[in-house]
Structures are given as C-alpha cells and as structure tokens.
Short mmCIF file of C-alpha atoms in Angstrom, two decimals:
data_model
loop_
_atom_site.label_atom_id
_atom_site.label_comp_id
_atom_site.label_asym_id
_atom_site.label_seq_id
_atom_site.Cartn_x
_atom_site.Cartn_y
_atom_site.Cartn_z
CA MET T 1 0.00 0.00 0.00
CA ALA T 2 1.06 3.58 -0.59
CA VAL T 3 2.39 5.46 2.41
CA LEU T 4 0.51 8.73 2.83
CA LEU T 5 2.40 11.94 3.47
CA MET T 6 0.50 13.74 6.21
CA ALA T 7 0.34 17.39 7.23
CA ALA T 8 1.11 18.41 10.79
CA PRO T 9 -2.00 18.81 12.95
CA ALA T 10 -3.45 22.32 13.02
CA GLY T 11 -1.75 24.36 15.72
CA ALA T 12 1.22 22.00 16.00
CA THR T 13 4.46 23.62 17.15
CA GLY T 14 6.60 24.55 14.16
CA ALA T 15 3.82 24.09 11.59
CA PRO T 16 3.74 26.95 9.05
CA ALA T 17 0.95 29.48 9.28
CA TYR T 18 -1.35 30.47 6.43
CA ASP T 19 0.10 33.46 4.56
CA PRO T 20 -2.37 35.54 2.49
CA ALA T 21 0.45 36.75 0.25
CA ILE T 22 1.34 33.17 -0.68
CA ALA T 23 -2.34 32.49 -1.37
CA ASP T 24 -2.35 35.53 -3.66
CA ILE T 25 0.78 34.56 -5.58
CA ILE T 26 -0.35 31.00 -6.27
CA ALA T 27 -3.64 32.37 -7.61
CA GLU T 28 -1.60 33.95 -10.44
CA ILE T 29 -0.92 30.53 -12.00
CA ASN T 30 -2.76 30.49 -15.33
CA GLU T 31 -4.00 27.14 -16.61
CA SER T 32 -4.33 28.44 -20.17
CA GLU T 33 -0.61 29.28 -20.17
CA LEU T 34 0.12 25.65 -19.29
CA GLN T 35 -2.11 24.43 -22.12
CA HIS T 36 -0.69 26.78 -24.76
CA THR T 37 2.96 25.94 -24.15
CA THR T 38 2.37 22.20 -23.83
CA PHE T 39 0.72 22.28 -27.25
CA THR T 40 3.66 24.21 -28.73
CA LEU T 41 6.17 21.69 -27.39
CA GLN T 42 4.25 18.62 -28.56
CA GLU T 43 4.08 20.07 -32.07
CA ILE T 44 7.86 19.52 -32.31
CA PRO T 45 7.87 15.92 -33.63
CA THR T 46 10.65 14.84 -31.30
CA ARG T 47 12.76 16.47 -28.61
CA ALA T 48 15.10 13.50 -28.31
CA PHE T 49 18.59 14.62 -27.25
CA GLY T 50 20.79 15.34 -30.26
CA SER T 51 17.89 15.80 -32.69
CA ASP T 52 17.03 18.94 -34.62
CA GLY T 53 13.81 19.08 -32.64
CA ASN T 54 15.73 19.04 -29.39
CA ARG T 55 17.82 21.98 -30.51
CA ALA T 56 14.72 23.84 -31.72
CA ALA T 57 13.01 23.25 -28.37
CA GLY T 58 16.05 24.59 -26.53
CA GLU T 59 16.07 27.76 -28.59
CA TYR T 60 12.34 28.24 -28.10
CA LEU T 61 12.53 27.76 -24.34
CA TYR T 62 15.53 30.06 -24.03
CA ALA T 63 13.60 32.77 -25.88
CA ARG T 64 10.55 32.28 -23.68
CA LEU T 65 12.58 32.75 -20.51
CA ALA T 66 14.54 35.67 -22.00
CA ASP T 67 11.25 37.45 -22.69
CA ILE T 68 10.39 37.49 -18.98
CA PRO T 69 11.51 40.79 -17.39
CA GLY T 70 13.98 40.50 -14.54
CA LEU T 71 15.50 37.15 -15.47
CA GLU T 72 19.13 36.54 -16.41
CA VAL T 73 19.16 33.62 -18.88
CA GLU T 74 22.03 31.46 -20.16
CA PHE T 75 22.73 28.19 -21.90
CA GLN T 76 24.88 25.94 -19.71
CA GLY T 77 26.68 22.65 -20.11
CA GLY T 78 28.16 22.87 -23.61
CA GLU T 79 26.37 20.47 -25.94
CA ARG T 80 23.92 19.59 -23.17
CA ASN T 81 22.24 22.99 -23.66
CA ASN T 82 20.73 23.25 -20.22
CA ILE T 83 18.86 26.54 -19.83
CA ILE T 84 19.27 28.41 -16.53
CA ALA T 85 17.31 31.56 -15.69
CA THR T 86 18.16 33.52 -12.54
CA LEU T 87 15.90 35.83 -10.54
CA PRO T 88 18.26 37.70 -8.21
CA GLY T 89 17.35 37.92 -4.55
CA SER T 90 17.53 41.03 -2.41
CA ALA T 91 20.78 42.99 -2.30
CA ASP T 92 21.68 41.57 1.09
CA ALA T 93 20.54 38.04 0.22
CA SER T 94 22.49 35.28 1.88
CA GLY T 95 21.97 31.68 2.75
CA GLY T 96 21.80 30.00 -0.61
CA VAL T 97 19.76 29.60 -3.76
CA VAL T 98 16.36 28.03 -4.41
CA MET T 99 16.00 26.16 -7.72
CA VAL T 100 13.14 24.56 -9.62
CA GLY T 101 13.60 22.53 -12.79
CA ALA T 102 12.35 20.02 -15.34
CA HIS T 103 13.83 18.19 -18.32
CA TYR T 104 12.79 19.24 -21.82
CA ASP T 105 14.05 16.31 -23.88
CA SER T 106 11.66 13.51 -24.83
CA THR T 107 11.88 9.87 -25.85
CA SER T 108 9.57 7.29 -27.39
CA SER T 109 9.32 3.77 -28.72
CA ASP T 110 9.38 5.59 -32.07
CA PRO T 111 12.17 8.19 -31.65
CA THR T 112 10.84 10.22 -34.61
CA ARG T 113 7.46 10.60 -32.85
CA ALA T 114 8.17 11.67 -29.30
CA PRO T 115 5.69 14.45 -28.41
CA GLY T 116 6.42 14.03 -24.69
CA ALA T 117 3.42 15.97 -23.40
CA THR T 118 3.19 14.36 -19.96
CA ASP T 119 6.87 13.39 -19.93
CA ASN T 120 7.93 16.03 -19.70
CA GLY T 121 6.49 18.91 -21.68
CA CYS T 122 4.01 19.74 -18.94
CA GLY T 123 6.77 19.76 -16.31
CA VAL T 124 8.65 22.26 -18.46
CA VAL T 125 5.64 24.54 -18.82
CA ILE T 126 5.11 24.50 -15.05
CA VAL T 127 8.66 25.80 -14.63
CA LEU T 128 8.02 28.49 -17.26
CA GLU T 129 4.81 29.52 -15.49
CA LEU T 130 6.57 29.66 -12.13
CA ALA T 131 9.23 31.87 -13.70
CA ARG T 132 6.57 34.18 -15.14
CA VAL T 133 4.76 34.55 -11.84
CA MET T 134 7.77 34.74 -9.52
CA SER T 135 9.52 37.35 -11.69
CA GLY T 136 6.78 39.78 -10.71
CA HIS T 137 7.71 39.52 -7.02
CA SER T 138 10.75 39.99 -4.80
CA PHE T 139 12.40 37.32 -2.67
CA ASP T 140 15.11 37.25 -0.05
CA ARG T 141 16.91 34.43 -1.79
CA THR T 142 17.93 34.11 -5.42
CA VAL T 143 15.65 31.78 -7.39
CA GLN T 144 16.82 29.81 -10.42
CA PHE T 145 14.67 28.12 -13.06
CA ALA T 146 16.38 25.22 -14.84
CA LEU T 147 15.40 23.32 -17.97
CA TRP T 148 17.59 20.25 -18.28
CA ASN T 149 18.55 18.32 -21.38
CA ALA T 150 19.44 14.65 -21.86
CA GLU T 151 17.50 13.38 -18.84
CA GLU T 152 16.13 10.48 -20.84
CA ASP T 153 19.68 9.50 -21.86
CA GLY T 154 20.95 9.30 -18.27
CA ARG T 155 20.34 12.67 -16.59
CA TYR T 156 23.44 14.07 -18.25
CA GLY T 157 22.27 17.69 -18.25
CA SER T 158 21.57 17.98 -14.53
CA THR T 159 24.60 15.81 -13.69
CA ASP T 160 26.86 18.20 -15.61
CA TYR T 161 25.38 21.16 -13.77
CA VAL T 162 25.71 19.65 -10.32
CA ALA T 163 29.31 18.62 -10.95
CA ASP T 164 30.32 22.28 -11.25
CA VAL T 165 27.78 24.00 -9.00
CA SER T 166 29.42 26.62 -6.81
CA VAL T 167 26.42 28.07 -4.97
CA PRO T 168 24.84 26.47 -1.91
CA LEU T 169 21.40 25.17 -2.82
CA VAL T 170 18.72 25.33 -0.13
CA LEU T 171 16.20 23.46 -2.25
CA TYR T 172 15.92 21.82 -5.65
CA LEU T 173 12.32 21.10 -6.70
CA ASN T 174 11.91 18.87 -9.75
CA TYR T 175 8.88 18.33 -11.99
CA ASP T 176 8.87 15.10 -14.00
CA SER T 177 5.91 13.06 -15.28
CA THR T 178 3.74 15.13 -13.04
CA CYS T 179 0.61 16.02 -15.03
CA TYR T 180 -1.20 12.72 -15.61
CA ASP T 181 -4.42 11.98 -13.71
CA PRO T 182 -6.92 10.40 -16.11
CA GLU T 183 -9.33 9.27 -13.37
CA ASN T 184 -9.18 12.54 -11.39
CA ARG T 185 -7.82 10.79 -8.31
CA SER T 186 -5.58 13.74 -7.32
CA VAL T 187 -2.81 11.45 -6.05
CA LEU T 188 0.61 13.13 -6.11
CA ASP T 189 3.76 11.25 -5.18
CA ILE T 190 6.57 13.11 -3.40
CA ILE T 191 9.99 11.57 -4.02
CA TYR T 192 12.50 12.67 -1.40
CA ASP T 193 15.32 11.52 0.88
CA GLU T 194 16.39 12.21 4.46
CA ARG T 195 17.91 15.60 3.62
CA SER T 196 14.71 16.76 1.93
CA ALA T 197 12.22 15.32 4.44
CA ASP T 198 11.58 18.81 5.86
CA ILE T 199 10.63 20.02 2.37
CA ALA T 200 8.26 17.09 1.88
CA ALA T 201 6.66 17.87 5.24
CA LEU T 202 6.29 21.51 4.23
CA MET T 203 4.58 20.41 1.01
CA ALA T 204 2.14 18.33 3.04
CA ASP T 205 1.37 21.32 5.28
CA HIS T 206 0.91 23.64 2.30
CA ASN T 207 -1.30 21.12 0.52
CA THR T 208 -3.74 21.64 3.39
CA LEU T 209 -3.13 25.35 4.05
CA TYR T 210 -3.64 26.42 0.44
CA ALA T 211 -6.24 23.80 -0.53
CA THR T 212 -4.39 22.20 -3.43
CA ASN T 213 -6.16 19.09 -2.19
CA PHE T 214 -3.90 16.26 -3.31
CA THR T 215 -3.66 12.91 -1.66
CA LEU T 216 0.09 12.94 -1.14
CA THR T 217 2.02 9.70 -1.19
CA ARG T 218 5.61 9.08 -0.21
CA ASN T 219 8.19 7.56 -2.55
CA ILE T 220 5.92 5.25 -4.51
CA HIS T 221 8.26 5.78 -7.44
CA THR T 222 12.00 5.21 -7.41
CA CYS T 223 12.47 7.13 -10.65
CA ALA T 224 16.02 8.34 -11.17
CA SER T 225 15.06 11.77 -12.42
CA ASP T 226 16.98 15.06 -12.26
CA HIS T 227 16.69 15.22 -8.47
CA THR T 228 19.15 12.35 -8.04
CA PRO T 229 22.37 14.22 -8.96
CA PHE T 230 21.42 16.90 -6.42
CA GLN T 231 20.76 14.33 -3.72
CA ALA T 232 24.09 12.67 -4.49
CA ARG T 233 25.83 16.00 -3.77
CA GLY T 234 23.96 16.34 -0.48
CA PHE T 235 21.48 19.03 -1.53
CA PRO T 236 17.81 18.86 -0.46
CA ALA T 237 15.96 17.76 -3.59
CA VAL T 238 12.37 16.68 -4.19
CA THR T 239 10.47 15.44 -7.24
CA THR T 240 6.71 15.50 -7.62
CA HIS T 241 5.33 12.64 -9.74
CA SER T 242 1.95 11.47 -10.94
CA GLU T 243 0.45 8.26 -9.61
CA GLU T 244 1.13 6.48 -12.93
CA HIS T 245 3.35 7.01 -15.98
CA GLY T 246 0.50 6.52 -18.45
CA PRO T 247 1.54 7.15 -22.07
CA ALA T 248 5.12 8.21 -21.28
CA HIS T 249 7.79 7.14 -23.77
CA THR T 250 5.27 6.41 -26.53
CA PRO T 251 3.96 8.33 -29.56
CA ASP T 252 0.65 8.60 -27.69
CA ASP T 253 2.06 11.00 -25.08
CA THR T 254 0.04 13.89 -26.45
CA ILE T 255 -1.72 16.90 -24.98
CA ASP T 256 -5.06 15.11 -24.68
CA ARG T 257 -3.46 12.89 -22.01
CA VAL T 258 -2.48 15.86 -19.82
CA SER T 259 -4.65 16.63 -16.79
CA PHE T 260 -4.41 20.41 -16.68
CA ASP T 261 -6.34 21.07 -13.47
CA TYR T 262 -4.02 18.60 -11.75
CA ALA T 263 -1.03 20.32 -13.38
CA MET T 264 -2.21 23.76 -12.23
CA ARG T 265 -2.64 22.63 -8.62
CA ASN T 266 0.77 20.92 -8.77
CA ALA T 267 2.28 24.21 -9.91
CA GLN T 268 0.48 26.06 -7.11
CA LEU T 269 1.72 23.64 -4.47
CA GLY T 270 5.30 23.95 -5.70
CA LEU T 271 5.06 27.73 -5.92
CA SER T 272 3.76 27.97 -2.37
CA VAL T 273 6.81 26.06 -1.11
CA LEU T 274 9.26 27.99 -3.28
CA ALA T 275 7.81 31.30 -2.11
CA ARG T 276 8.08 30.26 1.53
CA VAL T 277 11.63 28.93 1.26
CA ALA T 278 12.87 31.81 -0.90
CA GLY T 279 11.33 34.41 1.43
CA LEU T 280 8.53 36.20 -0.41
CA GLN T 281 9.18 39.81 0.58
CA ASP T 282 5.57 40.93 0.37
CA GLY T 283 4.38 38.04 2.48
CA GLY T 284 4.22 37.74 6.27
CA ASP T 285 7.47 38.76 7.89
CA GLY T 286 9.42 38.04 4.70
CA ALA T 287 11.60 35.48 6.45
CA ALA T 288 12.79 32.42 4.59
CA ILE T 289 11.63 29.34 6.44
CA ILE T 290 14.86 27.33 6.07
CA PRO T 291 17.68 29.55 7.32
CA LYS T 292 20.80 27.59 6.41
CA ALA T 293 21.97 26.17 3.10
CA PRO T 294 24.14 23.07 2.86
CA PRO T 295 27.65 23.60 1.48
CA ALA T 296 28.28 23.21 -2.24
CA GLY T 297 31.27 20.93 -1.74
#
C-alpha cells in the first residue's frame, strides 16, 4: 500500500501558518498558459537529445525565458544545452539559492514521434509559469529556473550542472511526469530523501493550508530523475510525480493525455513552497523558512 504523506495537525508547534500573500501569488498561476505551451512543445515531432527538434526546443525555451523581465538567462553545459534563468534575490541576500527545474528532452518507442506531453512537456511549462509569476515579485533568496537536457539518456544535463555548481542550494524542486491523472484521483507522489524530508513535510502542510487538495504519497516511485544528482551531492531535492506514468515514452504522449487542473494545482503547491523557502518579501514577515543552506562541496 502507498504510504501517505500527512500534514502536521493544526496548531502543532513549528507548523507553518497560512500566509495571504502566498495564497495571492499561487492564484496567479494560469491554466491556459500551461495548455498553450504544452501544445507548442508537442508540435515539435521529437525532442530527443541530439535531434534537430531538441535543438529547436532549446532555442524556443531560451527565448521564452529571455522574454520574462527581470531574469538573467544562459545556456549551460556545452552540448547539453541546459537553460538556466536567474531571478536575483535582495541585495543583502544570503543563505543560498532556491532552484526549480524540469527536463525538456523527450523519448519514445518511435524516436521520430516523441511528443512528450506528460513526460515532460508539462513539467517544463510549469517551470516556465513559475518563472513568469515569480519574476513579478521579490524574494530574499535568489531563485533559479532550470530546464535540463538529456535526462532520458541518463540525466546528463543535470549531472553536468551539479558537478560544477558553486552556490549552496537550499532546495531543488523537480517536476517530471507530473501532469497525468486520467481518473481525477488527485494522487501526487513526493519523491525525497532524508535531507529533503523537511521540504516534503512543508509540502504536506501547504497542501492543506492552500487547498491544493492532493492525496500525497511518499516515494511510490524510485524514478532516477533530475533530483538524483542533487541528492548525491547532499542538496535537499524533491520530485513530484503522478500516480502512474501513463503514455510516457510512446507516440501517444500527447496533450489530450495531460490533466491540466491537476497540473495547475501541482504548480500552485510547488510555488507555495518555493515562495516560503525563498522568502517572499511581500508576504508575512518576509523570512525564509529554512535559514541555512548546505555547502556546495
């Protein structure tokens, strides 16, 4: 049986309090934005690493992030073509960086037909939507938005990044295969380890506080997604994952298989946690909830 991830009882010592500013920011997530960009990505016949479609997708996603005011955007990792966008924190920011990411490459039993809508186009569009919303606000900590390449080939993009990372990461939140709920069960699996258990607990609390209303399960999947290189370096890293993989890695992984209400609530849950950890300056006392970042070494 699945192990449920439970919120702390109301009023429990150390449990986060409801923050109206966080409620306001997560209300800015736009489901139609998720739909539009997922459709655009699936129209590229394949995003398999090394293909022309993969390179076209990278250029498109770079341009989308570069069009968002306030972000500093770069390609990273040589031929891997990771895309990293940075939203600088306050001038006196200290204590590490908060990062959210997803892989943009796709794969399929027919490599020429790899639309990758649920795996992982929708994860990518969640990151884009978080970047759009968060760029309109100020945070104590710097926030980075990462779109990884070559995950399906062995997580090479995120592995390359983590090998050379020089900033202490407080949190890495990963979206992978996280938009599929054909029976409207609202089951969301949280994949985490001992170092990220506090983040998973915070997600459970926020799921209740901000009424994203998932049934959260713990580590049903052992997927080796882009969170694993971060965990191997000792950084707190969490992946959210749908209950099932569904049409992933087939030509049938198209937009009609994406559950967009589920995707929107998943984005809202992640944004609520990112805003809390990064220290949303127009929310509450503006204090980041996790005060110390692990070392980068």
